[in-house]
Amino acid sequence: MSSEHKKHYIVQPGGKLQGELRVPGDKSISHRSIMLGSLAEGVTEVSGFLEGEDALATLAAFRAMGVQIDGPQNGKVTIHGVGMHGLKGSDKEIYLGNSGTSTRLLSGLLAGQNFATTLTGDKSLSGRPMRRVTDPLATMGAVIDSDEGKLPLTIKAGNKLTGITYTLPMASAQVKSCILLAGMYAKGKTTVTEPAPTRDHTERMLTGMGYAVEVNGDTVSIEGGGKLTATSIDVPADISSATFFMVGAAIAEGSDITLTHVGINPTRIGVINILKLMGADITLSNEGITGGEPVADIRVRYAPLKGIQIPEDQVPLAIDEFPALFVAAACAEGTTILTGAEELRVKESDRIQAMADGLQILGIDTEPTADGIIITGGIIGSGEVESHDDHRIAMSFAIAGLQAGGTIQINDCANVATSFPDFVGLATKAGLEIDEFDV
Ligand code: S3P
């Protein structure tokens, strides 16, 4: 796996981003297409599937549980659904690499099976909090062993689940989805209330596959005992991957880039809203709906940015985009203040600390706080920064090269392959001077 070999990036200073490109498929939707396609009755055809390590970990998990899955080939995957009760226990542990989404969603889905499963992951995943899913699942009747709330998780067989009414302690689509997936196997109704809107891909895909989900403001409910019907799923390009190019174009003079067929689900567009508040020139065209998800082409042209106080209601809508947004803040005039984002400390790395440390090395004044950061725009210099094996930290420092005064070396970038295979190729095509080397 990626964590066993090391890859560094070297980015040369300057340049601008130009042209039209399509970034890989949405990670969240790719995971869900495998999970729900496997449980459906009939054959689900997926196109635009993300062939990154995280989504492939989910695919391998379902193969290990007896589902025939053809592909992926050029983003096409064919899933021969086994129905709600057709999964088979795997005699081996299921290794989920770096993927929090695989782990948390699978925990819910596995809680309702009549076989036991052990889930493991890499070093980063093994350090991430899992009580946020094991606690509500235990209330539903699941029996799960963990290492003090961390991986490995062993989800025991055959426990009867009962629907619960649960208020999420944090805004998390992974926890919401976990409980809804368990709810499909529970007796009665399961209701989840979220403190703020989070990505609703699970709800949309369940609906698209004929499983009724009731949405009432901040509350989602599902009745146990239903079934899913196979469908075709066109996965849009991932707005989280498009973000690196959006920010790159927003900070580099002369840039004009169009990202095509990007998912613009309202629960994911915080990055567009925040960049616009900072003064970015962003226009949408070719808006449409594909497989129940809104899409558009996103054009970003360079315009000077200014620092802002980021509205807290945008935080869950841009949760994966903050490392890149911190680079935008570093290039903006004035100070940017982020609050209400303590979840960033428990992502693939502590993203507040990782970005604060790296930006500081590059000469930018940063002040990390418990739930956010204060960044004063300035001149990005050169230096060697750590990605902490976090794909989004690595790609964020890569695009900082566009405004850097000298070379930036970014260490431990192999995990970029979890969400964005061929980032280096696409970034080079767009105008970034970036090389990778194995160490
Ligand atoms: C995801 C939800 C978010 C996000 C992650 C993908 C999902 O995590 O950060 O990259 O697919 O449901 P949280 O639920 O922990 O906020």
Tab-separated table of C-alpha atoms and ligand atoms in Angstrom:
chain	number	residue	atom	x	y	z
A	1	MET	CA	0.000	0.000	0.000
A	2	SER	CA	0.997	3.596	-0.456
A	3	SER	CA	2.185	4.081	3.099
A	4	GLU	CA	4.934	1.511	2.585
A	5	HIS	CA	6.786	3.364	-0.140
A	6	LYS	CA	7.607	7.026	0.089
A	7	LYS	CA	7.122	9.663	-2.533
A	8	HIS	CA	8.138	13.316	-2.354
A	9	TYR	CA	7.095	16.224	-4.570
A	10	ILE	CA	9.295	19.056	-5.768
A	11	VAL	CA	7.417	22.093	-7.054
A	12	GLN	CA	9.136	24.855	-8.987
A	13	PRO	CA	7.959	28.388	-8.295
A	14	GLY	CA	5.594	30.361	-10.525
A	15	GLY	CA	3.329	29.519	-13.412
A	16	LYS	CA	-0.391	29.808	-14.001
A	17	LEU	CA	-3.223	27.311	-14.548
A	18	GLN	CA	-4.975	27.167	-17.876
A	19	GLY	CA	-7.206	24.980	-19.994
A	20	GLU	CA	-10.083	22.601	-19.442
A	21	LEU	CA	-9.813	19.478	-17.378
A	22	ARG	CA	-11.861	16.815	-15.696
A	23	VAL	CA	-10.643	15.703	-12.293
A	24	PRO	CA	-11.351	12.142	-11.065
A	25	GLY	CA	-14.691	10.958	-9.746
A	26	ASP	CA	-16.208	11.934	-6.430
A	27	LYS	CA	-14.787	9.850	-3.594
A	28	SER	CA	-17.879	9.934	-1.387
A	29	ILE	CA	-20.216	8.933	-4.211
A	30	SER	CA	-17.812	6.228	-5.457
A	31	HIS	CA	-17.779	4.564	-2.010
A	32	ARG	CA	-21.542	4.659	-1.777
A	33	SER	CA	-22.021	3.291	-5.311
A	34	ILE	CA	-20.144	0.107	-4.345
A	35	MET	CA	-21.896	-0.284	-1.005
A	36	LEU	CA	-25.448	0.264	-2.191
A	37	GLY	CA	-24.875	-1.426	-5.574
A	38	SER	CA	-23.689	-4.535	-3.716
A	39	LEU	CA	-26.827	-4.632	-1.559
A	40	ALA	CA	-29.203	-3.963	-4.441
A	41	GLU	CA	-31.195	-6.483	-6.408
A	42	GLY	CA	-29.885	-6.531	-9.977
A	43	VAL	CA	-26.852	-5.168	-11.775
A	44	THR	CA	-25.649	-1.618	-11.090
A	45	GLU	CA	-23.487	0.050	-13.736
A	46	VAL	CA	-21.215	2.807	-12.446
A	47	SER	CA	-19.337	5.279	-14.638
A	48	GLY	CA	-16.884	7.968	-13.550
A	49	PHE	CA	-15.838	5.780	-10.588
A	50	LEU	CA	-12.798	7.054	-8.675
A	51	GLU	CA	-9.970	4.577	-9.168
A	52	GLY	CA	-8.194	5.841	-6.058
A	53	GLU	CA	-7.005	3.677	-3.184
A	54	ASP	CA	-9.837	4.664	-0.805
A	55	ALA	CA	-12.695	3.742	-3.129
A	56	LEU	CA	-10.759	0.652	-4.261
A	57	ALA	CA	-10.525	-0.419	-0.598
A	58	THR	CA	-14.325	-0.360	-0.425
A	59	LEU	CA	-14.533	-2.294	-3.693
A	60	ALA	CA	-12.105	-4.949	-2.404
A	61	ALA	CA	-14.087	-5.233	0.848
A	62	PHE	CA	-17.292	-6.114	-1.007
A	63	ARG	CA	-15.466	-8.556	-3.253
A	64	ALA	CA	-14.156	-10.182	-0.069
A	65	MET	CA	-17.774	-10.458	1.074
A	66	GLY	CA	-18.706	-12.410	-2.041
A	67	VAL	CA	-19.973	-9.714	-4.405
A	68	GLN	CA	-19.006	-10.032	-8.058
A	69	ILE	CA	-17.699	-6.659	-9.180
A	70	ASP	CA	-16.285	-6.209	-12.695
A	71	GLY	CA	-13.770	-3.417	-13.312
A	72	PRO	CA	-12.861	-0.752	-12.687
A	73	GLN	CA	-11.874	-0.023	-16.221
A	74	ASN	CA	-11.777	3.579	-17.411
A	75	GLY	CA	-14.045	4.482	-14.514
A	76	LYS	CA	-16.611	1.805	-15.331
A	77	VAL	CA	-17.644	-0.701	-12.684
A	78	THR	CA	-20.356	-3.352	-12.892
A	79	ILE	CA	-21.736	-4.564	-9.582
A	80	HIS	CA	-23.774	-7.767	-9.446
A	81	GLY	CA	-25.920	-6.938	-6.436
A	82	VAL	CA	-26.590	-9.704	-3.925
A	83	GLY	CA	-29.583	-8.137	-2.180
A	84	MET	CA	-29.861	-6.887	1.410
A	85	HIS	CA	-29.057	-10.296	2.924
A	86	GLY	CA	-26.682	-11.723	0.329
A	87	LEU	CA	-23.272	-10.694	1.692
A	88	LYS	CA	-21.024	-13.491	2.941
A	89	GLY	CA	-18.553	-13.282	5.809
A	90	SER	CA	-14.902	-12.926	4.877
A	91	ASP	CA	-12.511	-15.344	6.559
A	92	LYS	CA	-9.845	-12.633	6.618
A	93	GLU	CA	-9.713	-9.223	8.227
A	94	ILE	CA	-10.811	-6.442	5.914
A	95	TYR	CA	-8.014	-3.879	5.432
A	96	LEU	CA	-9.336	-0.415	4.579
A	97	GLY	CA	-6.043	1.446	4.150
A	98	ASN	CA	-6.397	5.179	4.766
A	99	SER	CA	-10.156	5.342	4.309
A	100	GLY	CA	-12.307	6.723	7.106
A	101	THR	CA	-15.388	6.705	4.894
A	102	SER	CA	-15.043	2.964	4.157
A	103	THR	CA	-14.583	2.200	7.850
A	104	ARG	CA	-17.372	4.285	9.295
A	105	LEU	CA	-19.996	3.448	6.663
A	106	LEU	CA	-19.102	-0.256	6.646
A	107	SER	CA	-19.385	-0.434	10.440
A	108	GLY	CA	-23.041	0.508	10.186
A	109	LEU	CA	-23.770	-1.805	7.324
A	110	LEU	CA	-21.939	-4.741	8.953
A	111	ALA	CA	-23.675	-4.281	12.294
A	112	GLY	CA	-26.782	-5.821	10.728
A	113	GLN	CA	-25.147	-8.893	9.149
A	114	ASN	CA	-25.243	-12.483	10.387
A	115	PHE	CA	-21.439	-12.809	10.210
A	116	ALA	CA	-18.623	-11.157	12.130
A	117	THR	CA	-16.043	-8.886	10.483
A	118	THR	CA	-12.806	-7.292	11.631
A	119	LEU	CA	-11.843	-3.966	10.049
A	120	THR	CA	-8.240	-2.730	10.041
A	121	GLY	CA	-6.411	0.195	8.460
A	122	ASP	CA	-3.135	2.037	8.073
A	123	LYS	CA	-1.396	4.080	10.774
A	124	SER	CA	-3.419	7.245	10.173
A	125	LEU	CA	-6.775	5.423	10.107
A	126	SER	CA	-5.808	3.400	13.180
A	127	GLY	CA	-5.402	6.652	15.109
A	128	ARG	CA	-8.795	8.116	14.172
A	129	PRO	CA	-11.806	8.204	16.502
A	130	MET	CA	-14.380	5.426	15.995
A	131	ARG	CA	-16.533	5.848	19.126
A	132	ARG	CA	-18.566	8.333	17.122
A	133	VAL	CA	-19.902	5.285	15.232
A	134	THR	CA	-19.544	2.460	17.764
A	135	ASP	CA	-21.528	4.342	20.461
A	136	PRO	CA	-24.730	4.906	18.449
A	137	LEU	CA	-24.422	1.441	16.877
A	138	ALA	CA	-24.201	-0.100	20.364
A	139	THR	CA	-27.397	1.756	21.290
A	140	MET	CA	-29.042	0.075	18.302
A	141	GLY	CA	-27.936	-3.312	19.643
A	142	ALA	CA	-24.676	-3.893	17.759
A	143	VAL	CA	-21.774	-5.533	19.555
A	144	ILE	CA	-18.420	-4.094	18.454
A	145	ASP	CA	-14.983	-4.599	19.965
A	146	SER	CA	-12.390	-1.876	19.448
A	147	ASP	CA	-9.022	-0.850	20.807
A	148	GLU	CA	-10.283	1.892	23.126
A	149	GLY	CA	-12.394	3.453	20.419
A	150	LYS	CA	-9.816	2.923	17.662
A	151	LEU	CA	-9.208	0.242	15.010
A	152	PRO	CA	-9.225	-2.701	14.749
A	153	LEU	CA	-13.000	-2.953	15.017
A	154	THR	CA	-14.601	-6.362	15.305
A	155	ILE	CA	-18.286	-6.218	14.514
A	156	LYS	CA	-19.988	-9.262	15.980
A	157	ALA	CA	-22.483	-11.450	14.149
A	158	GLY	CA	-26.214	-11.656	14.291
A	159	ASN	CA	-27.180	-9.003	16.773
A	160	LYS	CA	-30.701	-7.764	16.257
A	161	LEU	CA	-30.777	-4.019	15.712
A	162	THR	CA	-33.510	-1.651	16.801
A	163	GLY	CA	-34.097	1.798	15.321
A	164	ILE	CA	-32.952	4.789	17.385
A	165	THR	CA	-33.504	8.509	17.440
A	166	TYR	CA	-30.083	10.104	17.558
A	167	THR	CA	-28.715	13.633	17.540
A	168	LEU	CA	-25.214	13.764	16.090
A	169	PRO	CA	-22.721	15.337	18.512
A	170	MET	CA	-20.725	16.651	15.525
A	171	ALA	CA	-21.553	17.525	11.902
A	172	SER	CA	-20.452	14.283	10.226
A	173	ALA	CA	-21.812	12.702	7.068
A	174	GLN	CA	-19.873	9.543	7.838
A	175	VAL	CA	-21.619	9.080	11.178
A	176	LYS	CA	-25.027	10.031	9.737
A	177	SER	CA	-24.545	7.554	6.879
A	178	CYS	CA	-23.312	4.812	9.210
A	179	ILE	CA	-26.472	5.055	11.303
A	180	LEU	CA	-28.766	5.192	8.258
A	181	LEU	CA	-27.113	2.084	6.768
A	182	ALA	CA	-27.531	0.244	10.078
A	183	GLY	CA	-31.101	1.551	10.116
A	184	MET	CA	-31.877	-0.457	6.964
A	185	TYR	CA	-31.287	-3.586	9.076
A	186	ALA	CA	-33.017	-2.334	12.228
A	187	LYS	CA	-36.503	-3.009	13.508
A	188	GLY	CA	-38.639	0.104	13.158
A	189	LYS	CA	-37.567	3.618	12.361
A	190	THR	CA	-34.114	5.186	12.709
A	191	THR	CA	-33.931	8.960	12.908
A	192	VAL	CA	-30.782	11.095	12.791
A	193	THR	CA	-30.666	14.819	13.488
A	194	GLU	CA	-27.573	16.774	12.476
A	195	PRO	CA	-26.297	19.991	14.056
A	196	ALA	CA	-25.575	21.444	10.587
A	197	PRO	CA	-26.180	20.172	7.046
A	198	THR	CA	-23.558	17.661	5.861
A	199	ARG	CA	-23.146	15.915	2.505
A	200	ASP	CA	-26.310	14.014	1.632
A	201	HIS	CA	-25.023	11.571	-0.990
A	202	THR	CA	-26.247	8.558	1.009
A	203	GLU	CA	-29.779	9.920	1.213
A	204	ARG	CA	-29.807	10.783	-2.506
A	205	MET	CA	-28.471	7.402	-3.611
A	206	LEU	CA	-30.824	5.466	-1.328
A	207	THR	CA	-33.735	7.397	-2.824
A	208	GLY	CA	-32.421	6.814	-6.359
A	209	MET	CA	-32.336	3.076	-5.668
A	210	GLY	CA	-35.886	3.031	-4.380
A	211	TYR	CA	-35.261	2.964	-0.619
A	212	ALA	CA	-37.508	5.571	1.013
A	213	VAL	CA	-35.731	8.180	3.120
A	214	GLU	CA	-37.679	10.898	4.875
A	215	VAL	CA	-35.920	14.239	5.141
A	216	ASN	CA	-37.403	16.889	7.379
A	217	GLY	CA	-35.182	19.939	7.859
A	218	ASP	CA	-32.150	18.747	9.819
A	219	THR	CA	-33.627	15.281	10.449
A	220	VAL	CA	-33.395	12.139	8.288
A	221	SER	CA	-35.383	8.956	8.910
A	222	ILE	CA	-35.314	5.492	7.440
A	223	GLU	CA	-37.461	2.401	8.109
A	224	GLY	CA	-35.746	-0.951	8.437
A	225	GLY	CA	-36.562	-3.902	6.223
A	226	GLY	CA	-36.654	-2.215	2.804
A	227	LYS	CA	-34.799	-3.111	-0.350
A	228	LEU	CA	-32.627	-1.487	-2.977
A	229	THR	CA	-33.061	-1.753	-6.720
A	230	ALA	CA	-30.041	-1.655	-9.043
A	231	THR	CA	-29.597	1.415	-11.194
A	232	SER	CA	-26.923	3.167	-13.218
A	233	ILE	CA	-24.789	5.733	-11.427
A	234	ASP	CA	-22.787	8.457	-13.171
A	235	VAL	CA	-20.249	9.735	-10.634
A	236	PRO	CA	-19.488	13.439	-11.109
A	237	ALA	CA	-15.947	14.818	-10.829
A	238	ASP	CA	-14.982	15.440	-7.208
A	239	ILE	CA	-15.300	19.076	-6.121
A	240	SER	CA	-12.728	18.290	-3.410
A	241	SER	CA	-10.178	17.393	-6.106
A	242	ALA	CA	-11.265	20.311	-8.309
A	243	THR	CA	-10.525	22.573	-5.339
A	244	PHE	CA	-6.751	22.409	-5.821
A	245	PHE	CA	-7.131	23.803	-9.336
A	246	MET	CA	-9.749	26.337	-8.273
A	247	VAL	CA	-7.471	27.715	-5.576
A	248	GLY	CA	-4.436	27.521	-7.877
A	249	ALA	CA	-6.208	29.592	-10.536
A	250	ALA	CA	-7.515	32.032	-7.928
A	251	ILE	CA	-3.983	32.809	-6.642
A	252	ALA	CA	-1.876	32.740	-9.819
A	253	GLU	CA	-2.009	35.798	-12.091
A	254	GLY	CA	-3.036	35.036	-15.681
A	255	SER	CA	-4.845	31.814	-14.741
A	256	ASP	CA	-8.067	30.780	-16.468
A	257	ILE	CA	-9.151	27.207	-15.904
A	258	THR	CA	-12.370	25.248	-16.401
A	259	LEU	CA	-13.107	22.113	-14.407
A	260	THR	CA	-15.758	20.053	-16.167
A	261	HIS	CA	-18.686	17.968	-14.885
A	262	VAL	CA	-17.990	18.720	-11.222
A	263	GLY	CA	-20.482	17.738	-8.524
A	264	ILE	CA	-22.010	20.895	-7.047
A	265	ASN	CA	-24.309	19.308	-4.484
A	266	PRO	CA	-25.365	22.206	-2.181
A	267	THR	CA	-23.841	20.324	0.773
A	268	ARG	CA	-20.410	20.422	-0.918
A	269	ILE	CA	-20.081	23.937	-2.331
A	270	GLY	CA	-18.619	25.724	0.678
A	271	VAL	CA	-15.360	26.131	-1.229
A	272	ILE	CA	-17.087	28.093	-3.998
A	273	ASN	CA	-18.950	30.257	-1.484
A	274	ILE	CA	-15.813	30.956	0.585
A	275	LEU	CA	-13.578	31.714	-2.416
A	276	LYS	CA	-16.235	34.072	-3.793
A	277	LEU	CA	-16.383	35.882	-0.441
A	278	MET	CA	-12.606	36.284	-0.737
A	279	GLY	CA	-13.047	37.918	-4.146
A	280	ALA	CA	-12.430	34.979	-6.489
A	281	ASP	CA	-13.782	35.105	-10.028
A	282	ILE	CA	-15.814	31.889	-10.382
A	283	THR	CA	-18.533	31.162	-12.907
A	284	LEU	CA	-20.647	28.054	-13.416
A	285	SER	CA	-21.987	26.775	-16.731
A	286	ASN	CA	-23.546	23.612	-18.193
A	287	GLU	CA	-25.511	23.052	-15.015
A	288	GLY	CA	-27.453	19.810	-14.897
A	289	ILE	CA	-28.409	16.818	-12.775
A	290	THR	CA	-26.838	13.408	-13.133
A	291	GLY	CA	-27.938	10.416	-11.075
A	292	GLY	CA	-29.695	12.706	-8.606
A	293	GLU	CA	-26.601	14.891	-8.107
A	294	PRO	CA	-26.213	18.450	-9.477
A	295	VAL	CA	-23.168	19.050	-11.718
A	296	ALA	CA	-21.613	21.996	-13.542
A	297	ASP	CA	-18.480	23.202	-15.268
A	298	ILE	CA	-16.573	25.571	-12.989
A	299	ARG	CA	-14.441	28.336	-14.495
A	300	VAL	CA	-11.975	30.195	-12.306
A	301	ARG	CA	-10.010	33.209	-13.465
A	302	TYR	CA	-7.348	34.944	-11.423
A	303	ALA	CA	-8.526	37.845	-9.282
A	304	PRO	CA	-6.872	39.322	-6.179
A	305	LEU	CA	-8.126	37.724	-2.951
A	306	LYS	CA	-8.804	39.346	0.394
A	307	GLY	CA	-8.817	37.817	3.866
A	308	ILE	CA	-12.196	37.118	5.477
A	309	GLN	CA	-13.842	35.764	8.592
A	310	ILE	CA	-15.112	32.426	7.277
A	311	PRO	CA	-18.823	32.024	8.105
A	312	GLU	CA	-19.238	29.033	10.436
A	313	ASP	CA	-22.226	27.758	8.482
A	314	GLN	CA	-19.864	27.106	5.564
A	315	VAL	CA	-17.516	24.870	7.584
A	316	PRO	CA	-19.258	21.483	7.099
A	317	LEU	CA	-19.890	22.383	3.452
A	318	ALA	CA	-16.154	22.848	2.821
A	319	ILE	CA	-14.731	20.466	5.414
A	320	ASP	CA	-12.261	18.727	3.079
A	321	GLU	CA	-11.273	21.932	1.291
A	322	PHE	CA	-9.669	23.845	4.164
A	323	PRO	CA	-6.057	22.856	3.545
A	324	ALA	CA	-6.321	24.375	0.041
A	325	LEU	CA	-8.349	27.331	1.344
A	326	PHE	CA	-5.534	28.054	3.830
A	327	VAL	CA	-3.207	28.456	0.836
A	328	ALA	CA	-5.713	30.914	-0.665
A	329	ALA	CA	-5.697	32.768	2.672
A	330	ALA	CA	-1.881	32.829	2.658
A	331	CYS	CA	-2.023	34.588	-0.733
A	332	ALA	CA	-4.831	36.978	0.197
A	333	GLU	CA	-4.476	40.534	1.352
A	334	GLY	CA	-5.241	40.765	5.070
A	335	THR	CA	-6.233	38.215	7.660
A	336	THR	CA	-8.442	35.151	7.338
A	337	ILE	CA	-10.030	33.727	10.458
A	338	LEU	CA	-11.522	30.239	10.698
A	339	THR	CA	-13.505	29.084	13.744
A	340	GLY	CA	-15.835	26.165	14.436
A	341	ALA	CA	-13.643	23.686	12.548
A	342	GLU	CA	-12.296	21.434	15.332
A	343	GLU	CA	-13.176	18.402	13.150
A	344	LEU	CA	-10.130	19.311	11.028
A	345	ARG	CA	-7.964	18.047	13.871
A	346	VAL	CA	-9.200	14.437	13.414
A	347	LYS	CA	-8.983	14.042	9.643
A	348	GLU	CA	-6.294	11.980	7.860
A	349	SER	CA	-3.914	14.225	9.813
A	350	ASP	CA	-4.425	17.141	12.211
A	351	ARG	CA	-5.007	19.464	9.290
A	352	ILE	CA	-4.896	22.664	11.342
A	353	GLN	CA	-1.459	21.878	12.765
A	354	ALA	CA	-0.087	20.347	9.549
A	355	MET	CA	-1.008	23.421	7.481
A	356	ALA	CA	0.022	25.910	10.183
A	357	ASP	CA	3.469	24.294	10.471
A	358	GLY	CA	4.035	24.054	6.711
A	359	LEU	CA	2.854	27.587	5.959
A	360	GLN	CA	5.032	28.887	8.776
A	361	ILE	CA	8.060	27.166	7.180
A	362	LEU	CA	7.147	28.919	3.930
A	363	GLY	CA	7.158	32.284	5.705
A	364	ILE	CA	3.439	32.806	6.323
A	365	ASP	CA	2.200	34.010	9.672
A	366	THR	CA	-0.244	31.448	11.089
A	367	GLU	CA	-1.862	31.086	14.473
A	368	PRO	CA	-3.554	27.729	15.019
A	369	THR	CA	-6.408	27.712	17.544
A	370	ALA	CA	-8.363	24.853	19.129
A	371	ASP	CA	-11.090	25.028	16.490
A	372	GLY	CA	-9.497	26.874	13.584
A	373	ILE	CA	-6.676	29.106	12.472
A	374	ILE	CA	-5.748	32.734	11.836
A	375	ILE	CA	-3.709	33.291	8.676
A	376	THR	CA	-2.210	36.594	7.637
A	377	GLY	CA	-1.636	36.844	3.921
A	378	GLY	CA	1.959	37.402	2.836
A	379	ILE	CA	4.666	36.236	0.497
A	380	ILE	CA	5.135	32.484	0.181
A	381	GLY	CA	8.828	31.603	0.263
A	382	SER	CA	10.484	28.259	-0.298
A	383	GLY	CA	11.290	25.276	1.885
A	384	GLU	CA	10.647	21.670	2.799
A	385	VAL	CA	7.254	20.828	4.304
A	386	GLU	CA	5.651	17.667	5.679
A	387	SER	CA	2.370	16.306	4.351
A	388	HIS	CA	2.031	13.910	7.309
A	389	ASP	CA	0.941	11.261	4.777
A	390	ASP	CA	-2.213	13.318	4.183
A	391	HIS	CA	-3.246	13.553	0.522
A	392	ARG	CA	-4.950	16.923	0.839
A	393	ILE	CA	-2.052	18.526	2.714
A	394	ALA	CA	0.321	17.320	-0.017
A	395	MET	CA	-1.789	18.718	-2.879
A	396	SER	CA	-2.403	22.004	-1.051
A	397	PHE	CA	1.309	22.713	-0.667
A	398	ALA	CA	1.818	21.704	-4.298
A	399	ILE	CA	-0.460	24.463	-5.566
A	400	ALA	CA	1.188	26.941	-3.190
A	401	GLY	CA	4.173	26.604	-5.553
A	402	LEU	CA	2.317	28.815	-8.051
A	403	GLN	CA	2.897	31.799	-5.753
A	404	ALA	CA	6.150	30.705	-4.124
A	405	GLY	CA	9.438	32.583	-4.220
A	406	GLY	CA	11.459	29.368	-4.597
A	407	THR	CA	11.254	25.590	-4.713
A	408	ILE	CA	8.926	23.743	-2.344
A	409	GLN	CA	9.673	20.146	-1.377
A	410	ILE	CA	6.700	18.239	0.007
A	411	ASN	CA	7.457	15.012	1.851
A	412	ASP	CA	5.435	11.773	1.965
A	413	CYS	CA	2.977	12.323	-0.859
A	414	ALA	CA	2.183	8.680	-1.722
A	415	ASN	CA	-1.299	8.973	-0.218
A	416	VAL	CA	-2.344	11.431	-2.911
A	417	ALA	CA	-3.241	8.167	-4.688
A	418	THR	CA	-6.055	7.623	-2.164
A	419	SER	CA	-8.200	10.350	-3.741
A	420	PHE	CA	-6.438	11.740	-6.814
A	421	PRO	CA	-4.541	9.272	-8.977
A	422	ASP	CA	-2.393	11.160	-11.492
A	423	PHE	CA	-2.586	14.484	-9.677
A	424	VAL	CA	0.940	15.189	-10.894
A	425	GLY	CA	-0.008	14.490	-14.519
A	426	LEU	CA	-3.103	16.702	-14.483
A	427	ALA	CA	-1.400	19.477	-12.526
A	428	THR	CA	1.483	19.462	-15.012
A	429	LYS	CA	-0.970	19.638	-17.901
A	430	ALA	CA	-2.656	22.629	-16.265
A	431	GLY	CA	0.639	24.511	-15.807
A	432	LEU	CA	2.197	23.547	-12.476
A	433	GLU	CA	5.862	22.589	-12.586
A	434	ILE	CA	5.853	19.547	-10.324
A	435	ASP	CA	7.987	16.407	-10.154
A	436	GLU	CA	7.618	13.374	-7.947
A	437	PHE	CA	10.368	11.081	-6.852
A	438	ASP	CA	10.426	7.823	-4.900
A	439	VAL	CA	12.590	7.624	-1.810
B	1	S3P	C1	-17.208	12.000	4.011
B	1	S3P	C2	-17.536	12.808	5.069
B	1	S3P	C3	-16.582	13.746	5.699
B	1	S3P	C4	-15.381	14.016	4.797
B	1	S3P	C5	-14.826	12.754	4.217
B	1	S3P	C6	-15.861	12.045	3.382
B	1	S3P	C7	-18.215	11.083	3.460
B	1	S3P	O1	-16.109	13.186	6.910
B	1	S3P	O2	-14.379	14.690	5.522
B	1	S3P	O3	-13.700	13.044	3.393
B	1	S3P	O4	-18.013	10.543	2.354
B	1	S3P	O5	-19.250	10.880	4.126
B	1	S3P	P1	-16.866	13.426	8.320
B	1	S3P	O6	-18.132	12.715	8.296
B	1	S3P	O7	-15.903	12.865	9.344
B	1	S3P	O8	-17.018	14.920	8.436
